[in-house]
Structure formats: structure tokens, C-alpha cells
Amino acid sequence: MSSQGGFGQSKEFLDLIKSIGEARSKAEEDRIVLREIDTLKARLSSPNITKFKLKEYLMRLIYVEMLGHDASFGYIHAVKMTHDESLLLKRTGYLAVTLFLNEDHDLIILIVNTIQKDLRSDNYLVVCAALNAVCRLINEETIPAVLPQVVELLGHQKEAVRKKAVMALHRFYQRAPGSVSHLISNFRKRLCDNDPGVMAATLCPLFDLITIDVNSFKDLVVSFVNILKQVAERRLPKSYDYHQMPAPFIQIKLLKILSLLGNGDKKSSEQMYTILGDIMRKCDSASNIGNAVLYECICCVCSIHPNPKLLESAADTISKFLKGDSHNLKYLGIDALGLLIRISPEIAEQHQLAVIDCLEDPDDTLKRKTFDLLYKMTKSSNVEVIVDRMIDYMISINDHHYKTEIASRCVELAEQFAPSNQWFIQTMNKVFEHAGDLVNTKVAHNLMRLIAEGFGEDDNTADSQLRSSAVESYLRIIGEPKLPSTFLQVICWVLGEYGTADGKYSASYITGKLCDAAEAHSTDDTVKAYAVTALMKIYSFEIAAGRKVDMLPECQSLVEELLASHSTDLQQRAYELQAIICLDAHAVENIMPMDANCEDIEIDKNLSFLDAYVQESLEKGAQPYIPEDERSGLSNISNFRSQDHESSIHALRFEAYELPKFPVPPKAPSILSSSVELVPVPEPSYVADVHQPATSALTVSNSGSSELKLRLDGVQKKWGRPAFSSTTPSTSSGDTFESNNGTTRHESISSTKSKVHDVSYDSRKLQPEISTEKQKLAASLFGGASKSDRKQSYTGQKVSKTNSHGADKSNLAKAASSSDNAAVIPTSQPPPDLLDLGEPTVTSSAPSVDPFKQLEGLLDPTQDTTKLSSGGVGVPNAPDIMSLYADMSLSGQSTTVANPPPNAIKTHLAKQPSKGPNVQEFLEKDALVRQVGVTPSGQNPNLFKDLLG
Amino acid sequence: MIRGVIVMNDRGKPRLVKFYEFQPAEKQQELIRSIYRVLCSRAENVSNFVKVDSLFGQDVRLVYKTFATLYFVFIFDSSENELAMLDLMQVFVEALDKVFSNVCELDVVFNFNKVHTILDEFILGGQVLETNSSEVVKTVEEISKMERAANSIKVVPSIPGWQGR
């Protein structure tokens, strides 16, 4: 063993890691890895490497690939290693292929046979290794090849195997639901397995199945409730306990299933009430896992048919979560609150302060969750506060994805609940200003349409007020630098349509502004196009009104510039502008009628107005029009598209000729059987690369057993292609394989976001608290509808707005209902006197706890049991060792001279080396590390720094 | 379903990467980098959860925890419970600690095959298979024993080759 370095690896590998650790830049690291790849390439192609060495090279390959480099040249060695008899090598091979290959990789076909063989092995560990590989590597086409054996393994005597077989079957279901649809009864059967572990494994596929189709599993409600009851009553073996909770992971899975089954089903739900109540009562809320179960209970209670008692205890638990110090619990509390307010909206009120605290928390995750909650509870009385907050937050973040999400939420809420036109326009301006390039362009078009169509009331003054305020605000904004393109388009359009409508601003003022905007964004053709069209509109309105048009010099130069533009679109617009200006008032009024953007333009698709002209031409002897598809001749493009070769014999053929069919040599079958492994791989590079080792290995294994023949009864498809009918491997078939490589993803889309917008809250009592600012915020978020605002459902308006009169009726109805709503909401009372509740509960946890002690208690195996029995108090405050080593890493960085403290040689994850019972082991490891040269005092301070922080 | 497990150090170097839906190598690197960036920007004493729907799609969350110099990261969708994942991570680290007796980063680097073995006992195909660290340790020890037994025969002839260095 002396030649072997520490940690069971060779010195070479240690050196590699050492030098990578020392690398000062990514480029240097890449150079080292590339050198390593060259070494490995050379080694792997040498004819006589021992299997044990090969294993090591494979490990290094995995490492190289983990660092992001291509190791595909060695994949075949991994595949070959799975054929090995030795468990160690076989497992290494399987590990490598599961990490290297995706399920559609060409090489998989070479592994299927091995997997089949291993699934039949007497050694259950081999079977397990094969099942692991099955879960990762088998795709839809190869499922039939292993399916019978996996099903057989469901009855294996070892529970570990049964468990994994269930999982493999589940995986098949995820990959190709059709392939195992006849086997679903097996899952039900395994639910009654003697071993609780197998039963628990079965819950995973059942959860997926029930998510898709609830109704066919309603009969299992009783069973699930019974199982849950038994689990909660500690009928399972002690080994399933975790932190004194009886099998909490199983409980969580069961609760998830029950919440699906009980959703909207009163009868099923009633069977669950007792056990849910029991669990919530018994649950230990001091431990992490206990809270996990409690949270799952709340989710379940909120999902099933409501039960007042359970809802009450759910509310209690939520308030416990929110009051806790742990951010994790607060996060779950906010999440659960979002679920609960759908059923009992009034509950949000008790927690307003906690919610506001979370909103101001430095933790971004918590903040976002809180915004989710606020989004769910927005109504017309609090929309202003919420949207303002959202916009502030949106401005503060950089994450594009989330910025976009918040922006579109703001738009949605504003459209739905806007209290006034002014506010709406202002809000949209802010959103566009800060996230204009991120929001969907549809939003911009919606905004334009809203301004154009007004909000549907028959009240024209309101509409023109809206437009005026829009124009005014846009004139203010338009000069600002760096406006998003979409926003500028909206601005230009609105200014063009309504800039001069109310007579407040002169045409020359507006056109001047538009020209400035076009010039300032000279690279943005779309903006320029919008600007030019706006100019055209304004000038034509002026002409139509009988006023004389003086074009500003900057407009003139802009138009001239655009006349020579490379963009034909801009050119056309400029020419149109020029042409229109020269026309008389009457003509212009017809071309550009005032405020006509809402009118439908009738399109005559048959072009009937040209009939007379056509007739005339025909009479003069013109050829009649023949539709494209009836024409014949050389330009038979459409025929090619439909691949109709017979009809166009003289046309060129664009398809490749069929491959010539070689007469199959009589010897072929015997070749096939002797070199089974090589034939199906279409990549020529592989054949060349692996030639020597492959053949040598093959002869051995073939003589060993005749079992190795590929037997893929169910996999005919791949072999059915004409390219494979000849024994010569063709490269084109490689391409077809590649094209199959798209991975199918099953994403369980369970969007639980349902909006609870028009729930009316009443504000009987406002929680008293200290900070008046917060109180104000709380009142505006949760408080009543003191401002009796009309709910204007803009979205409804938009939908039915193809003709402007159709919507009137529905709008009236809506207005009526919303005014009803407003009437129902009681006016808010002034907040009662502040009770002394003390500081808002953001007390920082006591820092007096010795972190070392905490550490020791946490992971020391010897103390494990005692700690478990002590209620697992230590777990929520997990070992935060980072802080411990913060100073250490500091010193490590500053010292190339000074040696780091000796105990930093090996930073233990779990506890301090000097204190635990395993000093000896530590010393041994240390010695090994030194032996390898990875010593802190050596010449490699950087490596040391890298590995140990 | 669990989408992936990543162990990386506080410099962003991956120490163990496992995705349960295949990710091409470049995509993997990109994900690791993005995750590292997110984790770096997290303050201390905040929650262990991060929403990563921008990287993985709708409703995917990430739970992370630091153990000494290592970040442990689990990525999963709404069919799992965040707190339970945190506990599973704890159990995973406990198992590592038992197998390597006082696990440290170097153990994870040099024996990542063993770490994979341990992880595979906990999570299979993206589903939680086992939640008891002692059970896992038992299985892993059994595997090691079998591997050694099979190995002892094979190692002997290869020794001359080893002395070459």
C-alpha cells in the first residue's frame, strides 16, 4: 500500500488535485486538466493496463468531467468495465456510465445486455447496482428489454432490492407512462409489503399517479389513512424514527398524498380529520423535522374539504412559525399563510406585523415569498401600497427573471384593481421605466389599447382626462436618457394620437419632443418608426383642422435622413409623411381621421374592388390568373414540399438515393455473434480508438460465457433501419441517433397559484404595535376600504373590446357588483390604542452559545443517541461551522509566511479533531496528507488554502 | 422529485455533482456557477432556501447548508418538503461522517465514488429511498466488504505495475 497515497487513491491523482487546487486562474486550471486528459488518453490506449489501473483512470475521468471538460474518449472504457465480474470494478463502471451517458446515448445499447445479466445475479448487491443503472440509463426504447426482470424483482426476498425495483418501475413510468400502464396494480400490491421501507418507496410512484388521476385512487383513502395512523402510533420499527418522530419522511409523503385525494372531496376528507388532528396535536414543534410534518399538515388541511377545528389549529401553527426566530420557519409560515387565506381570508390580519417584518427582512428568499403572499391577497383597497412596494423591490434587484415576474405581476394587479386613471398611468410608467425591456410586448400593446379605448365607461371626459394625464406624464419622461425601447414606442404612439388632442400643447412642441426622442435613439429603428408615424399623425391632424403646418427644421432633417435610410420601412414612412403634408385638408381627413384607432378596419380578402379592373384587363386579352398550386411546369416548389415525385418526373430530385443493397454475405451472422459488442456502434472513431483493448477484452469475455449476446427482443426499432441491414457501420446512421438525443422532461406542473383577488376583508380590529410607520403600512395592506373606490375591471374590458360598444353591458354589471362589494365592506375603524406588545419579534438569537459545544453535540457519533433523546434541540441551529473558521481562513489568506494553526490541517466537517475520540484517526490522515505533500507548511500554501478554506 | 445534488466548496469548486435528469456538461457547469453565485450572495443567518425557478423552471427550489468548507445543495420541486430536505441533507452528512469517521473535504474529493455510493442509497432516480443514516452505513459497509473480498484476488498481480512509480 505504500505506493498508494492517502484516501485510497494514487499519488498521481493526489498530484492532479493538488495542482488544480494551486491553479491561480481558470485558464491555468484548464491547462492542467487538458494535460491530464492527454495523459489519460495515452494511458487508456496502451495495450496492457491492469483492470485496477483502469479503474483509477476512470475515476480521474469522472473528476475531469466534473470540472467541465470533455471525457467522451473514455466512455467506452466505462462501458466495458460494467461487464467485469468484480463487484468493485462493476460498480465503478456503472457509476461512470450513469454519470457520463444520457439515456439516449449510443453506447447504452452495449450496457443493456449487462444490465439484463446483472438483474439476474445471485448477489443482491450486483442486482442493486444494476437497478441503479436502470433508473438512469434505460430509455423508452430499451424499457421492454429489462421490464420483465424488474417486475420479477418486485418479489425479491431482499427488501433493498424490492425497494429499488419499485423505484425503477416508477422511473419507467416517468419516462414512458404507456410502457408500464398495465403494471400499475403492482404499486398497489407493494403498498401492502411487509417491509415499511418498500411501502414507503411505493408512495413515490403513487403520489405521481394520484397527481395525474385522483379519481381512480379514491378507494385507497382508507388504506392511506390507516397507514398514517399506524405510523403516527409508532407501530413501525424503531429504526424508522428520526429525532423521536415516528417515520416523519413517510408521514410527509402520506400527507401529501392525502391532500391530493381529499381536495374538493368531502367524503374522503372526513376520513382524514381525526388523524390529521392527532398528528398536529402530537407533533414536536421543537425539531426541524417536526415542523416539516406540521407544515405538511397545514398544506393538507388547506387542500381538503375545510374543517373549522383543523383550520383553527393550522392557524395556530402558522402563528407559531411566524413568531419563531428561524428564517426557515418564517418562510414556511408565509407560505402556509398563502394557502390558508384562500379558505379563511380574515386570518391574514392577525399576522400583518409578522408579514411586514418578513417584507423588510434582509433574506431575499423570505422577501420573495412574502411578495407572493401579498400578490395573492391584493384587492382594490390595498393595491396601491402593494404595487408600490413591488415596484420599489423590482427596482432594487438585478435578477432579470424575477424582475420580469414582478413587473408582469404589477401590471396585472394594476389592470385589475387600479383605483384611478392617474395612478394607473403612473404605475405603468414606473414599471416600463425600470423593466420595460423585460416585460412582454403584449403588455405595452395592452397599455396603448387601454389609453385609446378608455376604461369603458360611457363617460368621455374620463377618457380624455386619462389621455391628457398620460400625455402630460409622457412629455415629462420622454427626455430622460436610457428609456426602454418598448416604453418609448408607447410614448410615441400616445403622443402621436393624443398629443394635441386637448389643445394644451402646440403641435410644434410635441413634434419637437418626438424628433428629439428619435434622434436620441437613432440606433433603434422601431422607435424611429413610431416617432415618424406620430409626426405624420400630428401634422395630418393639424392639416385637417385647417391650420397651417410649419415643419420644424429638426423634423425636416429627420425626415430627410429617413428618406435615405437603409430600412425600407423607415423610408416608406418618411415618404408617406412627405406625401401627406402636401395634400389638402379634405384628403388628409380621410386618410388620417381623428381618434379613429378603435375603429375596425374592414378587410376585403377577395379583393372584390379590383374585379372591374381585372375584367377590363381580361377583355384586353390578358391571361387569366391561375392559382399557384394549379400551375404546372418547372417551378413546382409546392410539389416538392409534399414529396410528390411521381407527378413531376422531369423535376430534380433533392433526396438522397437509397443505399445500394449489398447482398448479405453468408458469413455475416457468425461475425455478428463473435464480435457482438462492436457491431452496433456506428461511430467509426470508437472503433479506431478502442480497437486494441476492446478486442483483447472481448476475446476473454466471450470465451467466458456465451451469454453475452445482445438480446433485445423489445428493441427492434433501432435495428430496423435500412442502414443497419448491411454490416458496414455507416456514419449517417450515427446522425439519426444523434437526433434522438432530446431528453424528455416530465415536469409536474402544479401551479398552485390561484388568485384570491376579490375576497373582501373586513377590518374589525387592527393589531396594535409600536412603530407607527409599520402600523400605517399594515393598515394600508390589511386595513379596510376607507377609500371607497370603484373596482374597475380593466381586463374584462379588454377582452371584450373588439368593438367598443359590446362591452358596455358587462361593464355595467361589473360596476354594479363592485359597488355592491364596496358597500359590504365596513368602513375601517381607527386603530385602537396601542397595547404593549413589546418589540416586534425580531430578537436576535442569543449569541452566547459556544459554537464549539454546539458542534460537538451535533455530529459526534458517540453522542448521537443521547442527543436524539434530548429532543433534538440542537438540530434547528445546525452546525454553522463557517463562522468558526472565518478567522482561520482569514489567516490562511494573509499567510504565506506564517503557518496556519495546526488544527487547520484538516478541517473536520463534524467536529474539532482535538476533542473527539478519534484523534488517532485524525493523526493518521494527517500523516497521509503530509506524505502526499499536501502539507500546509510545505510549498503549497495555495492548495492548502483551496482545499481547506 | 429531487432534481439534483451538488456538493461544492466555498470557492465554487464542485466536489460532487449528480443530476437526476441528464444535463449536458456545459449546462452542468453553468448551473454550478449560477448556484455558486447565488449562494455567495446569501448573508449569514438567513433561511436555507432559495427559489431557483430562473435556472430550473417553474416551482423548483433549492436547499443548501454549509458544513465547514462545503456547501451541500439539494435541488427539488414541489413534491418535496423543504424542511424535510434539510433534514435529509443532515442525515446524508451524518452518514458521510460515520463512513469516513470525521469527514472532511479531502475525503469527499478523493473518495467521491464512495460518496456517490452513499448518496445512491439515500436517493434513487430522484426519489428518497432511505432516511436512516445507520441503515445506509450498514449497506455501504457491506458493499465495501464485498468489494474488498473480490479485490484481494485481483490486486495481487497488479502490484509490480504499481512499483513502477
CSV table of C-alpha atoms in Angstrom, one decimal, chain A residues 18 75 86 92 115 166 230 314 324 405 598 621 760 885 894 901 909:
chain,number,residue,atom,x,y,z
A,18,LYS,CA,-3.1,19.4,-5.7
A,75,TYR,CA,-16.8,6.4,-22.2
A,86,SER,CA,-15.6,-8.0,-9.8
A,92,THR,CA,-17.2,1.7,-10.7
A,115,ILE,CA,-27.8,-5.0,-17.0
A,166,VAL,CA,-40.3,-0.2,-7.2
A,230,GLN,CA,-50.1,3.2,12.3
A,314,ALA,CA,-53.5,25.3,11.4
A,324,GLY,CA,-40.2,32.0,15.6
A,405,GLU,CA,-42.1,38.2,-13.0
A,598,CYS,CA,-60.5,51.9,-32.2
A,621,GLY,CA,-56.5,39.9,-73.8
A,760,SER,CA,-63.5,41.1,0.8
A,885,TYR,CA,-13.4,29.1,10.5
A,894,SER,CA,-2.7,36.5,4.8
A,901,PRO,CA,-2.7,26.7,13.1
A,909,LEU,CA,-17.0,18.8,9.0
